[in-house]
């Protein structure tokens, strides 16, 4: 996965969704579903914007870095 200038949208309504970056950074990352609960499976870097429109991002021992 190599980010360009796009946005990755997480819109799952599941309550146990794991997001893994695979060691690559996201350009823009948006979470948007009031029923969604996401956790990080590894450390993630967001090179642009991190947006939490709706839902929850819970800690799981991983970090999110916004640069």
XYZ file of C-alpha atoms in Angstrom:
67
model
C 0.000 0.000 0.000
C 1.425 3.362 -1.030
C -0.595 6.460 -0.264
C -0.940 9.138 -2.896
C -3.173 12.117 -2.315
C -6.380 10.244 -1.522
C -8.481 9.573 1.539
C -9.131 6.161 3.070
C -12.673 6.042 4.491
C -13.513 3.611 7.290
C -17.306 3.355 7.406
C -17.955 -0.090 8.867
C -20.838 -0.380 11.316
C -19.168 -3.308 13.088
C -18.207 -2.931 16.728
C -14.904 -4.781 16.458
C -13.018 -3.715 13.322
C -9.222 -3.815 13.309
C -7.327 -1.406 11.071
C -3.778 -2.362 10.057
C -1.444 -0.090 8.138
C 0.978 -2.835 7.185
C 3.815 -0.414 7.846
C 2.654 2.116 5.246
C 1.303 5.573 5.970
C -2.126 6.911 5.083
C -2.472 10.262 3.329
C -5.875 11.153 4.826
C -7.806 8.786 7.091
C -11.490 9.268 7.964
C -13.690 7.271 10.365
C -17.417 7.776 9.793
C -20.128 5.483 11.159
C -21.911 6.160 14.449
C -22.053 2.393 15.145
C -18.425 1.763 14.201
C -15.731 0.912 16.737
C -12.235 0.554 15.296
C -8.946 -0.486 16.891
C -5.426 -0.337 15.489
C -3.649 -3.601 14.792
C -0.299 -1.800 14.430
C 1.162 1.687 14.634
C -0.192 4.008 11.935
C 1.018 7.266 10.424
C -1.313 9.764 8.769
C 0.553 12.177 6.497
C -2.465 14.461 5.982
C -5.706 14.677 7.950
C -7.102 12.286 10.554
C -10.869 12.841 10.788
C -13.250 11.289 13.312
C -16.690 12.183 11.945
C -18.575 9.486 13.869
C -17.734 6.297 15.737
C -14.877 5.393 18.083
C -11.192 4.633 17.720
C -10.068 2.660 20.763
C -6.567 2.064 22.015
C -5.059 -1.353 21.649
C -1.435 -0.640 22.465
C -0.776 0.941 19.062
C -0.172 4.607 18.227
C -1.471 6.994 15.587
C 0.970 9.659 14.436
C -0.277 12.614 12.425
C 2.512 14.405 10.585
